[in-house]
Coordinates of C-alpha atoms and ligand atoms in Angstrom, one line a residue:
X1 CA 28.1 21.6 5.3
X2 CA 28.0 18.1 3.9
X3 CA 26.2 15.6 6.1
X4 CA 27.6 12.1 5.9
X5 CA 26.0 8.7 6.9
X6 CA 28.0 5.9 8.5
X7 CA 27.0 2.3 9.4
X8 CA 26.1 1.5 12.9
X9 CA 28.3 -1.6 12.5
X10 CA 31.4 0.5 11.5
X11 CA 32.5 -1.6 8.5
X12 CA 31.0 0.4 5.5
X13 CA 32.1 3.5 3.9
X14 CA 30.5 6.8 4.8
X15 CA 28.1 8.0 2.1
X16 CA 25.9 10.9 1.3
X17 CA 22.1 11.0 2.0
X18 CA 21.2 10.1 -1.6
X19 CA 23.3 6.9 -1.5
X20 CA 22.0 5.9 1.9
X21 CA 18.4 6.2 0.6
X22 CA 19.2 4.1 -2.5
X23 CA 21.0 1.4 -0.6
X24 CA 18.5 1.2 2.3
X25 CA 20.9 -0.9 4.4
X26 CA 24.7 -0.5 4.8
X27 CA 27.0 -3.0 3.1
X28 CA 28.0 -4.5 6.5
X29 CA 24.4 -5.2 7.4
X30 CA 24.2 -2.1 9.7
X31 CA 21.9 0.9 9.5
X32 CA 22.8 4.3 8.2
X33 CA 23.2 7.1 10.9
X34 CA 24.1 10.8 10.4
X35 CA 27.7 11.5 11.7
X36 CA 26.5 14.7 13.2
X37 CA 23.0 15.9 14.5
X38 CA 22.2 19.3 13.0
X39 CA 21.2 22.0 15.5
X40 CA 17.8 23.8 15.6
X41 CA 17.5 26.5 18.2
X42 CA 14.5 28.4 19.7
X43 CA 14.6 30.9 16.8
X44 CA 14.4 28.1 14.3
X45 CA 11.4 26.6 16.1
X46 CA 9.7 30.0 16.3
X47 CA 10.2 30.4 12.5
X48 CA 8.3 27.2 12.0
X49 CA 5.2 28.5 13.7
X50 CA 3.9 30.5 10.7
X51 CA 4.7 27.8 8.1
X52 CA 2.7 25.1 6.4
X53 CA 3.6 21.5 7.0
X54 CA 5.3 21.2 3.7
X55 CA 7.4 24.3 4.4
X56 CA 8.3 23.0 7.8
X57 CA 9.4 19.7 6.1
X58 CA 11.6 21.6 3.6
X59 CA 13.5 23.4 6.4
X60 CA 14.1 20.3 8.5
X61 CA 14.9 17.9 5.6
X62 CA 17.4 20.4 4.3
X63 CA 19.5 20.1 7.5
X64 CA 19.9 16.4 6.9
X65 CA 19.8 15.9 3.2
X66 CA 22.7 18.3 2.3
X67 CA 23.5 16.7 -1.0
X68 CA 19.9 17.5 -2.3
X69 CA 19.4 20.9 -3.6
X70 CA 16.5 23.1 -2.2
X71 CA 14.6 22.7 -5.4
X72 CA 14.9 18.9 -5.3
X73 CA 13.7 18.8 -1.7
X74 CA 10.9 21.3 -2.5
X75 CA 9.8 19.1 -5.4
X76 CA 9.8 15.9 -3.2
X77 CA 7.9 17.6 -0.4
X78 CA 5.3 19.3 -2.5
X79 CA 4.4 16.1 -4.4
X80 CA 4.3 14.1 -1.1
X81 CA 2.2 16.4 1.1
X82 CA 0.4 18.7 -1.4
X83 CA -2.1 18.1 -4.1
X84 CA -4.9 17.2 -1.7
X85 CA -3.5 13.7 -0.9
X86 CA -3.9 14.4 2.8
X87 CA -7.5 15.1 3.8
X88 CA -6.6 17.7 6.4
X89 CA -5.0 20.9 5.3
X90 CA -2.6 20.8 8.3
X91 CA -1.4 17.3 7.1
X92 CA -0.6 16.4 10.8
X93 CA -3.0 18.3 13.0
X94 CA -2.8 18.4 16.7
X95 CA -6.1 18.0 18.6
X96 CA -6.8 18.8 22.2
X97 CA -8.6 15.9 23.9
X98 CA -9.2 16.1 27.6
X99 CA -5.9 17.1 29.2
X100 CA -3.7 15.5 26.4
X101 CA -3.0 16.6 22.9
X102 CA -3.3 14.1 20.1
X103 CA -1.1 14.3 17.1
X104 CA -3.0 12.8 14.2
X105 CA -0.7 11.2 11.7
X106 CA -3.3 9.4 9.6
X107 CA -4.7 11.9 7.2
X108 CA -2.8 10.5 4.2
X109 CA -4.1 8.3 1.5
X110 CA -3.9 4.9 3.4
X111 CA -5.1 6.3 6.8
X112 CA -2.1 5.1 8.7
X113 CA 1.0 6.9 9.8
X114 CA 3.2 5.0 7.4
X115 CA 2.0 7.5 4.8
X116 CA 4.0 10.4 6.5
X117 CA 7.2 8.6 5.4
X118 CA 6.1 6.5 2.5
X119 CA 4.7 9.4 0.5
X120 CA 8.1 11.1 0.6
X121 CA 10.6 8.2 0.5
X122 CA 9.8 7.3 -3.2
X123 CA 10.3 10.8 -4.2
X124 CA 13.6 11.0 -2.4
X125 CA 14.6 7.8 -4.0
X126 CA 13.7 9.0 -7.5
X127 CA 15.8 12.1 -7.1
X128 CA 18.6 10.0 -5.7
X129 CA 18.5 7.8 -8.9
X130 CA 18.9 10.9 -11.0
X131 CA 21.6 12.5 -8.7
X132 CA 23.7 9.4 -8.8
X133 CA 23.3 8.8 -12.5
X134 CA 21.8 5.4 -11.9
X135 CA 20.2 4.1 -15.1
X136 CA 18.6 0.9 -13.9
X137 CA 15.1 0.8 -12.7
X138 CA 14.7 0.2 -8.9
X139 CA 12.3 -2.6 -8.0
X140 CA 11.0 -2.2 -4.5
X141 CA 10.1 -5.6 -2.8
X142 CA 7.9 -5.6 0.2
X143 CA 6.5 -8.5 2.3
X144 CA 3.6 -7.1 4.3
X145 CA 1.2 -8.3 7.0
X146 CA -1.0 -5.3 6.4
X147 CA -0.3 -1.5 6.7
X148 CA 3.1 -1.3 5.1
X149 CA 2.1 -2.8 1.8
X150 CA -0.7 -0.5 0.9
X151 CA 1.3 2.6 2.1
X152 CA 4.3 1.5 0.0
X153 CA 2.0 0.9 -3.1
X154 CA 0.4 4.2 -2.7
X155 CA 3.7 5.9 -2.3
X156 CA 5.5 4.3 -5.3
X157 CA 2.6 4.2 -7.7
X158 CA 3.7 5.8 -11.0
X159 CA 7.0 7.2 -9.5
X160 CA 9.4 7.3 -12.5
X161 CA 12.2 4.7 -12.7
X162 CA 10.7 2.6 -9.9
X163 CA 8.4 -0.5 -9.7
X164 CA 6.9 -1.9 -6.6
X165 CA 5.8 -5.5 -5.9
X166 CA 4.1 -6.5 -2.7
X167 CA 3.7 -10.0 -1.4
X168 CA 1.2 -10.7 1.4
X169 CA 0.0 -13.9 3.0
X170 CA -3.1 -15.3 1.3
X171 CA -5.8 -15.2 3.9
X172 CA -3.5 -13.5 6.4
X173 CA -4.6 -10.0 6.2
X174 CA -7.9 -8.3 7.0
X175 CA -10.6 -7.9 4.3
X176 CA -10.1 -4.2 4.3
X177 CA -6.3 -4.5 4.0
X178 CA -6.6 -7.0 1.1
X179 CA -9.0 -4.7 -0.7
X180 CA -6.8 -1.7 -0.1
X181 CA -4.0 -3.5 -1.9
X182 CA -6.0 -5.3 -4.6
X183 CA -7.5 -2.0 -5.9
X184 CA -4.2 -0.2 -6.1
X185 CA -3.9 1.5 -9.6
X186 CA -0.6 2.4 -11.2
X187 CA 1.4 1.2 -14.2
X188 CA 4.4 0.1 -12.0
X189 CA 2.7 -1.9 -9.3
X190 CA 2.1 -5.5 -8.6
X191 CA 0.4 -7.4 -5.7
X192 CA 0.7 -11.1 -5.1
X193 CA -0.8 -13.3 -2.5
X194 CA 1.6 -16.0 -1.3
X195 CA 0.1 -19.3 -0.2
X196 CA 1.4 -19.6 3.4
X197 CA 1.7 -17.3 6.3
X198 CA 3.5 -14.0 6.8
X199 CA 6.8 -15.8 7.6
X200 CA 6.6 -17.5 4.2
X201 CA 6.1 -14.2 2.4
X202 CA 8.8 -12.5 4.4
X203 CA 11.2 -15.4 4.2
X204 CA 10.7 -15.6 0.4
X205 CA 11.6 -11.9 0.1
X206 CA 14.7 -12.2 2.2
X207 CA 15.9 -15.2 0.1
X208 CA 15.4 -13.2 -3.0
X209 CA 17.4 -10.2 -1.5
X210 CA 20.3 -12.5 -0.6
X211 CA 20.5 -14.4 -4.0
X212 CA 23.3 -12.9 -6.0
X213 CA 22.8 -15.0 -9.1
X214 CA 19.2 -13.8 -9.2
X215 CA 20.4 -10.2 -8.8
X216 CA 22.6 -10.7 -11.9
X217 CA 19.6 -11.9 -13.9
X218 CA 17.7 -8.9 -12.8
X219 CA 20.6 -6.5 -13.7
X220 CA 20.5 -8.0 -17.2
X221 CA 16.9 -6.9 -17.3
X222 CA 18.0 -3.4 -16.2
X223 CA 16.6 -3.7 -12.7
X224 CA 18.0 -3.6 -9.2
X225 CA 16.2 -4.4 -6.0
X226 CA 15.7 -2.1 -3.0
X227 CA 13.5 -2.1 0.1
X228 CA 11.0 0.3 1.5
X229 CA 11.0 -0.8 5.2
X230 CA 11.7 1.3 8.1
X231 CA 15.4 0.7 8.3
X232 CA 15.9 3.0 5.4
X233 CA 17.1 6.5 6.4
X234 CA 14.7 7.9 3.8
X235 CA 11.8 6.6 5.9
X236 CA 13.1 7.9 9.2
X237 CA 14.0 11.4 8.3
X238 CA 10.5 12.4 7.2
X239 CA 9.2 11.4 10.6
X240 CA 11.5 14.0 12.5
X241 CA 9.4 16.8 10.9
X242 CA 6.1 16.1 12.7
X243 CA 7.7 16.4 16.2
X244 CA 8.7 19.9 15.2
X245 CA 5.4 20.5 13.6
X246 CA 3.5 19.5 16.7
X247 CA 5.6 21.6 18.9
X248 CA 5.2 24.6 16.7
X249 CA 1.5 24.2 16.6
X250 CA 1.2 24.0 20.3
X251 CA 3.4 27.2 20.7
X252 CA 1.2 28.9 18.2
X253 CA -2.0 27.9 20.0
X254 CA -0.5 29.1 23.3
X255 CA -0.6 25.7 24.9
X256 CA 3.1 26.0 25.6
X257 CA 5.7 28.7 25.4
X258 CA 8.6 28.2 23.0
X259 CA 11.3 26.6 25.2
X260 CA 9.0 24.7 27.5
X261 CA 9.5 20.9 27.5
X262 CA 6.9 18.7 25.8
X263 CA 6.5 15.0 26.4
X264 CA 5.4 12.5 23.7
X265 CA 4.0 9.0 24.0
X266 CA 4.4 6.8 21.0
X267 CA 2.7 3.5 20.1
X268 CA 5.9 1.5 19.1
X269 CA 6.7 -1.6 16.9
X270 CA 10.0 -1.2 15.0
X271 CA 11.1 1.8 17.1
X272 CA 11.2 4.0 14.0
X273 CA 8.6 6.6 15.0
X274 CA 9.9 7.2 18.5
X275 CA 13.5 7.2 17.3
X276 CA 12.6 10.3 15.1
X277 CA 11.5 12.0 18.3
X278 CA 14.9 11.3 19.8
X279 CA 16.6 13.0 16.7
X280 CA 14.3 16.0 17.2
X281 CA 15.3 16.2 20.8
X282 CA 19.0 15.9 19.9
X283 CA 18.6 18.7 17.4
X284 CA 17.4 20.9 20.2
X285 CA 13.7 20.6 20.2
X286 CA 12.6 20.9 23.9
X287 CA 11.4 17.3 24.2
X288 CA 10.9 16.0 27.8
X289 CA 10.3 12.3 28.0
X290 CA 9.6 10.0 25.0
X291 CA 7.3 7.3 26.4
X292 CA 7.5 4.0 24.5
X293 CA 4.1 2.3 24.5
X294 CA 3.8 -1.4 23.6
X295 CA 1.1 -4.0 23.4
X296 CA 1.3 -7.5 24.9
X297 CA 4.4 -8.1 22.7
X298 CA 6.2 -6.0 25.4
X299 CA 9.8 -6.9 24.4
X300 CA 10.7 -3.1 24.4
X301 CA 9.2 -2.5 27.9
X302 CA 11.4 -5.2 29.3
X303 CA 14.4 -3.9 27.4
X304 CA 14.0 -0.3 28.4
X305 CA 13.5 -1.4 32.1
X306 CA 16.5 -3.9 32.3
X307 CA 18.8 -3.5 29.4
X308 CA 18.1 -7.2 28.5
X309 CA 16.7 -7.8 25.0
X310 CA 15.1 -11.1 24.5
X311 CA 12.8 -12.1 21.6
X312 CA 12.5 -15.7 22.8
X313 CA 9.0 -15.4 24.1
X314 CA 5.4 -16.0 23.1
X315 CA 4.2 -14.0 20.2
X316 CA 0.7 -12.6 20.6
X317 CA -1.8 -11.6 17.9
X318 CA -3.4 -8.5 19.3
X319 CA -5.9 -5.9 18.2
X320 CA -3.0 -3.5 17.5
X321 CA -1.4 -5.7 14.8
X322 CA 1.0 -3.1 13.5
X323 CA 2.8 -3.3 16.8
X324 CA 3.0 -7.2 16.9
X325 CA 6.8 -7.2 16.6
X326 CA 9.5 -9.0 18.6
X327 CA 12.6 -7.6 16.7
X328 CA 12.6 -3.7 16.8
X329 CA 15.1 -2.9 14.2
X330 CA 15.7 0.7 14.9
X331 CA 16.9 0.0 18.5
X332 CA 20.3 -0.6 16.7
X333 CA 20.5 3.0 15.8
X334 CA 19.9 4.0 19.5
X335 CA 22.6 1.7 20.7
X336 CA 25.0 3.3 18.4
X337 CA 24.1 6.8 19.5
X338 CA 24.4 5.8 23.2
X339 CA 27.8 4.2 22.7
X340 CA 29.4 5.6 19.6
X341 CA 31.0 2.0 19.5
X342 CA 30.1 0.1 16.3
X343 CA 32.0 -3.0 17.5
X344 CA 29.8 -3.2 20.6
X345 CA 26.7 -2.8 18.4
X346 CA 27.9 -5.5 16.0
X347 CA 28.4 -7.9 18.9
X348 CA 24.9 -7.3 20.2
X349 CA 23.3 -7.6 16.8
X350 CA 25.2 -10.9 16.2
X351 CA 23.9 -12.2 19.5
X352 CA 20.4 -11.2 18.6
X353 CA 20.7 -13.0 15.1
X354 CA 22.1 -16.2 16.5
X355 CA 20.5 -16.5 20.1
X356 CA 17.7 -14.0 19.8
X357 CA 19.0 -12.1 22.8
X358 CA 21.6 -9.8 24.1
X359 CA 22.3 -7.9 27.3
X360 CA 23.2 -4.2 26.9
X361 CA 23.7 -3.9 30.6
X362 CA 22.3 -1.7 33.4
X363 CA 24.7 1.2 32.8
X364 CA 23.6 1.4 29.2
X365 CA 20.0 1.3 29.9
X366 CA 20.3 4.1 32.4
X367 CA 21.6 6.2 29.6
X368 CA 18.5 5.3 27.5
X369 CA 16.3 6.2 30.4
X370 CA 17.4 9.7 30.3
X371 CA 15.3 10.0 27.2
X372 CA 12.7 7.1 27.4
X373 CA 10.2 5.6 29.6
X374 CA 8.3 2.4 28.8
X375 CA 5.1 0.7 29.5
X376 CA 2.5 -1.7 27.9
X377 CA -1.1 -2.3 27.7
X378 CA -3.0 -5.6 26.9
X379 CA -6.1 -5.8 24.7
X380 CA -8.5 -5.5 27.5
X381 CA -7.0 -2.3 28.9
X382 CA -6.8 -0.9 25.3
X383 CA -10.5 -1.5 24.7
X384 CA -11.4 -0.1 28.0
X385 CA -9.5 3.1 27.1
X386 CA -11.3 3.4 23.7
X387 CA -14.6 3.2 25.6
X388 CA -13.6 5.7 28.4
X389 CA -12.2 8.3 26.0
X390 CA -15.2 8.0 23.8
X391 CA -17.6 8.5 26.8
X392 CA -15.6 11.3 28.3
X393 CA -14.5 13.2 25.3
X394 CA -16.5 11.9 22.4
X395 CA -13.2 11.2 20.5
X396 CA -12.7 7.8 19.0
X397 CA -9.1 6.3 19.3
X398 CA -7.9 3.6 17.1
X399 CA -6.4 0.5 18.9
X400 CA -2.8 1.5 18.4
X401 CA -3.3 5.0 19.7
X402 CA -5.4 3.6 22.7
X403 CA -2.3 1.6 23.7
X404 CA -0.4 4.9 23.7
X405 CA -3.1 6.7 25.6
X406 CA -3.2 4.0 28.4
X407 CA 0.6 4.2 28.8
X408 CA 0.7 7.9 28.8
X409 CA -1.7 8.0 31.7
X410 CA 0.2 5.3 33.5
X411 CA 3.4 7.4 33.0
X412 CA 1.8 10.4 34.5
X413 CA 0.3 8.5 37.5
X414 CA 3.6 6.9 38.3
X415 CA 6.0 9.7 37.9
X416 CA 3.9 12.7 38.7
X417 CA 5.4 14.4 35.5
X418 CA 2.8 17.0 34.8
X419 CA 4.4 18.5 31.7
X420 CA 2.2 18.7 28.7
X421 CA 1.8 15.4 26.8
X422 CA 1.3 14.7 23.1
X423 CA -0.1 11.2 22.4
X424 CA 1.0 10.3 18.8
X425 CA -1.9 8.8 16.9
X426 CA -0.8 6.3 14.2
X427 CA -4.1 5.2 12.6
X428 CA -7.6 6.2 11.8
X429 CA -10.1 4.3 13.9
X430 CA -11.9 3.4 10.7
X431 CA -8.9 1.3 9.7
X432 CA -9.6 -1.0 12.7
X433 CA -13.4 -0.5 12.7
X434 CA -14.2 -4.1 14.1
X435 CA -12.0 -3.9 17.2
X436 CA -13.1 -0.3 17.8
X437 CA -16.8 -1.2 17.6
X438 CA -16.4 -4.0 19.9
X439 CA -14.6 -1.8 22.4
X440 CA -17.6 0.6 22.2
X441 CA -20.0 -2.2 22.9
X442 CA -21.4 -2.3 19.4
X443 CA -22.1 -5.2 17.0
X444 CA -18.7 -5.9 15.2
X445 CA -19.9 -8.4 12.6
X446 CA -20.4 -7.7 9.0
X447 CA -18.4 -6.9 5.9
X448 CA -15.8 -4.0 6.1
X449 CA -18.2 -1.4 4.6
X450 CA -21.0 -2.3 7.0
X451 CA -18.5 -1.7 9.9
X452 CA -17.4 1.7 8.4
X453 CA -21.1 2.8 8.3
X454 CA -21.8 1.6 11.8
X455 CA -18.8 3.4 13.2
X456 CA -19.9 6.6 11.3
X457 CA -23.2 6.6 12.9
X458 CA -21.8 5.7 16.3
X459 CA -19.1 8.5 16.3
X460 CA -20.8 11.1 14.2
X461 CA -17.7 11.4 12.1
X462 CA -17.1 10.4 8.5
X463 CA -14.9 7.6 7.3
X464 CA -11.8 8.5 5.3
X465 CA -12.4 8.7 1.5
X466 CA -9.7 6.3 0.8
X467 CA -11.3 3.5 2.8
X468 CA -15.0 4.3 1.9
X469 CA -14.3 4.6 -1.9
X470 CA -13.1 1.1 -2.0
X471 CA -16.7 0.0 -2.0
X472 CA -16.9 0.9 -5.6
X473 CA -13.2 0.3 -6.5
X474 CA -12.3 -2.4 -9.0
X475 CA -10.0 -5.2 -7.7
X476 CA -7.2 -5.3 -10.3
X477 CA -4.8 -7.7 -8.6
X478 CA -5.7 -11.3 -8.0
X479 CA -2.5 -13.2 -8.6
X480 CA -1.4 -15.7 -6.1
X481 CA 1.6 -18.1 -6.1
X482 CA 3.5 -20.6 -3.9
X483 CA 6.5 -19.4 -2.0
X484 CA 8.6 -21.4 -4.5
X485 CA 7.3 -19.4 -7.4
X486 CA 8.1 -15.9 -6.0
X487 CA 11.3 -15.5 -8.0
X488 CA 9.4 -16.2 -11.2
X489 CA 6.9 -13.6 -10.3
X490 CA 9.6 -11.0 -9.6
X491 CA 11.5 -11.7 -12.8
X492 CA 8.4 -11.6 -15.0
X493 CA 7.4 -8.3 -13.4
X494 CA 11.0 -6.9 -13.8
X495 CA 10.8 -7.6 -17.5
X496 CA 7.3 -6.2 -18.0
Ligands
PLP501 C1 3.9 0.7 11.9 C2 2.8 1.2 12.9 C3 3.2 1.4 14.3 C4 4.7 1.2 14.8 O1 5.6 2.2 14.3 P1 7.2 1.9 14.4 O2 7.8 3.1 13.7 O3 7.4 0.6 13.7 O4 7.5 1.9 15.9 C5 2.3 1.8 15.1 N1 1.0 2.1 14.8 C6 0.6 1.8 13.4 C7 -0.8 2.0 13.1 C8 1.6 1.4 12.5 O5 1.1 1.2 11.2

């Protein structure tokens, strides 16, 4: 059966998956959602237990991407997860740590969970270009404050018919993040530091996306723009796979019986990761509660407790920077699924855009609470968790995962829900070595490679190759520009 995708705001035509991936966002400003959720029964889950991660991915993606052939999906999946790009044969292994399980999503080339989706999205997009007969090149524009830029660069490098250009704030990313981007090889990649802060970089990119005259100029050069951020369905659908994969692994290990409910705690920013868990549950995977863990930017905790979303509040720079977000875009999809009412969604999103707040109401949030529970942890608690888990289990959590660990335990304490819990781990501790070392009571000063080595000797583990190898890598990109010159950079790169 053909799966169609419609806009959460109800004013765009239904499209097939390839078109949804190409467009990224619907014509009415809404997000694409599937019209129906495919079903996966206990037998389906059982059949996954003996499969590799790539083969699990093929089965699950096939249910959603019905306009892609099995061969196309297989090609995409194998080049995304095969070829030794992930440093663990299981791709997304589940580890038992104390009385929790940890789903490690950071074995990809950039050591953060964004790789799970950004290794696959470029391939889905490349196939979509072929399928729709598009002859123009697609230029992906990204504004990044850290993790997304590198993961997108690594995913799109040398993918046919695509180019990728990443803007980051000059002096506004960590040394390690800057190095990761500056050393990115590939014939179709460009990295530019923008003088200013993240808002300048992001504002500049948004202006370019909204500039029709500029789009025409690019079209004359044979190029169209697209985006790789987490509102794209092609970034969300790969994430459904690892919920099934974790469940299948725990069945196989005998930790749970097929059919038993399993809870997940997810360190959350844009609500993309945890929403994929919701889709898995709607498909029929026996997911119990999805626990939404936030840092001090706890707008989602308040929303999931009261139904009132309000981004008018102080913004905190925390030690879990990938969750420093006040507008969680993917909540929009959840509102749609809970109401099936695009005009309601449109009203809330307009209020969010103009006033920075909306009230979904108590009745609505009770529906959310059937699936989600929410909590948050500040930096002090997060660091204490890193230290405690290290001392008790000799396992080193990164700062984002430590937020989730803290909230998972709070959930268990408060609700007495003793069902097995998976903590979703979104980054290697080596990616945030400074904060992790500090939490462990170690010296956290020095260049990024000194910190890697110090964490290696403290933890008795080895830093991911992708991070350690940058010590010898050549910085290739050293372009910088003013915000006003971003268009010129894009046009020059489009013509290259
Ligand atoms: C992006 C990111 C998150 C947040 O994920 P969302 O899908 O945006 O909720 C959490 N942890 C890390 C390390 C990330 O890079």
